[in-house]
Amino acid sequence: MKKDIHPSNYRLVAFKDMSNEEVFITRSCAETKDTIEVDGVEYPLVKMEISSTSHPFYTGKQKLVDTAGRIDKFRSKYAKRAAKQ
């Protein structure tokens, strides 16, 4: 195996899913300035938008996304251009 190609700063890091406030701790070398206290121990904190605890593939629950509003905006925006032609 090659020497000195892997990071040497692995440590316990808390990852927090911001959509459901779930926190899990694992070893990582991710850089972060935030910290969080879990069970009386302070860990570096990495904030995530989605994880396996909130992803629809793993939970089986679909989150409602405002696609209707986006489609209506698109149609109204480009209906004006189509009318000019």
C-alpha positions as a printed NumPy array, in Angstrom:
array([[  0.   ,   0.   ,   0.   ],
       [  1.094,   3.563,  -0.644],
       [  2.145,   5.558,   2.391],
       [  1.008,   9.089,   3.287],
       [ -1.975,   9.24 ,   0.908],
       [ -4.733,   9.068,   3.53 ],
       [ -5.689,  11.933,   5.855],
       [ -4.279,  11.642,   9.343],
       [ -6.828,  13.869,  11.101],
       [ -9.72 ,  11.402,  11.467],
       [-11.806,  12.105,  14.57 ],
       [-15.349,  11.631,  15.835],
       [-17.687,  14.141,  14.162],
       [-21.428,  14.725,  14.663],
       [-23.505,  14.991,  11.479],
       [-26.883,  16.731,  11.895],
       [-29.739,  16.398,   9.397],
       [-31.301,  19.874,   9.437],
       [-34.652,  18.69 ,   8.031],
       [-35.472,  16.393,  10.963],
       [-32.839,  17.303,  13.61 ],
       [-31.419,  13.742,  13.619],
       [-27.778,  13.557,  14.815],
       [-25.352,  10.698,  14.255],
       [-21.698,  10.402,  15.138],
       [-19.027,   8.82 ,  12.979],
       [-15.345,   9.215,  12.214],
       [-14.505,  11.86 ,   9.633],
       [-11.863,  14.375,   8.634],
       [-14.421,  16.989,   7.481],
       [-13.427,  20.522,   8.481],
       [-15.99 ,  22.504,  10.474],
       [-16.168,  25.461,  12.849],
       [-19.44 ,  24.491,  14.576],
       [-19.677,  22.192,  17.59 ],
       [-22.496,  20.329,  19.312],
       [-22.79 ,  18.582,  22.661],
       [-24.147,  15.027,  22.563],
       [-24.449,  13.039,  25.802],
       [-22.131,  15.45 ,  27.599],
       [-19.379,  15.231,  24.973],
       [-18.605,  18.07 ,  22.555],
       [-18.106,  17.109,  18.895],
       [-17.36 ,  19.071,  15.718],
       [-20.653,  19.551,  13.827],
       [-21.344,  19.071,  10.11 ],
       [-24.827,  20.273,   9.041],
       [-26.562,  18.411,   6.21 ],
       [-29.766,  19.164,   4.315],
       [-30.679,  15.51 ,   3.812],
       [-29.512,  12.13 ,   5.087],
       [-30.744,   8.554,   5.088],
       [-33.116,   9.455,   7.951],
       [-34.98 ,  11.987,   5.801],
       [-34.4  ,  10.902,   2.172],
       [-37.6  ,   9.635,   0.463],
       [-35.809,   6.557,  -0.891],
       [-35.022,   5.33 ,   2.632],
       [-38.114,   6.607,   4.452],
       [-40.73 ,   5.724,   1.83 ],
       [-42.345,   9.135,   2.341],
       [-42.486,  11.708,  -0.428],
       [-42.041,  15.377,   0.466],
       [-44.323,  17.821,  -1.303],
       [-42.408,  20.166,  -3.569],
       [-44.032,  23.282,  -5.002],
       [-43.782,  22.138,  -8.616],
       [-47.227,  23.5  ,  -9.497],
       [-46.099,  27.013,  -8.62 ],
       [-42.944,  26.583, -10.685],
       [-44.865,  25.284, -13.693],
       [-47.367,  28.136, -13.511],
       [-44.531,  30.683, -13.362],
       [-42.867,  29.073, -16.371],
       [-46.071,  29.019, -18.419],
       [-46.981,  32.638, -17.61 ],
       [-43.443,  33.8  , -18.373],
       [-43.199,  32.083, -21.757],
       [-46.864,  32.558, -22.745],
       [-46.053,  36.222, -23.324],
       [-43.239,  35.297, -25.712],
       [-45.425,  32.789, -27.584],
       [-48.178,  35.417, -28.005],
       [-45.701,  37.877, -29.585],
       [-44.698,  35.431, -32.319]])
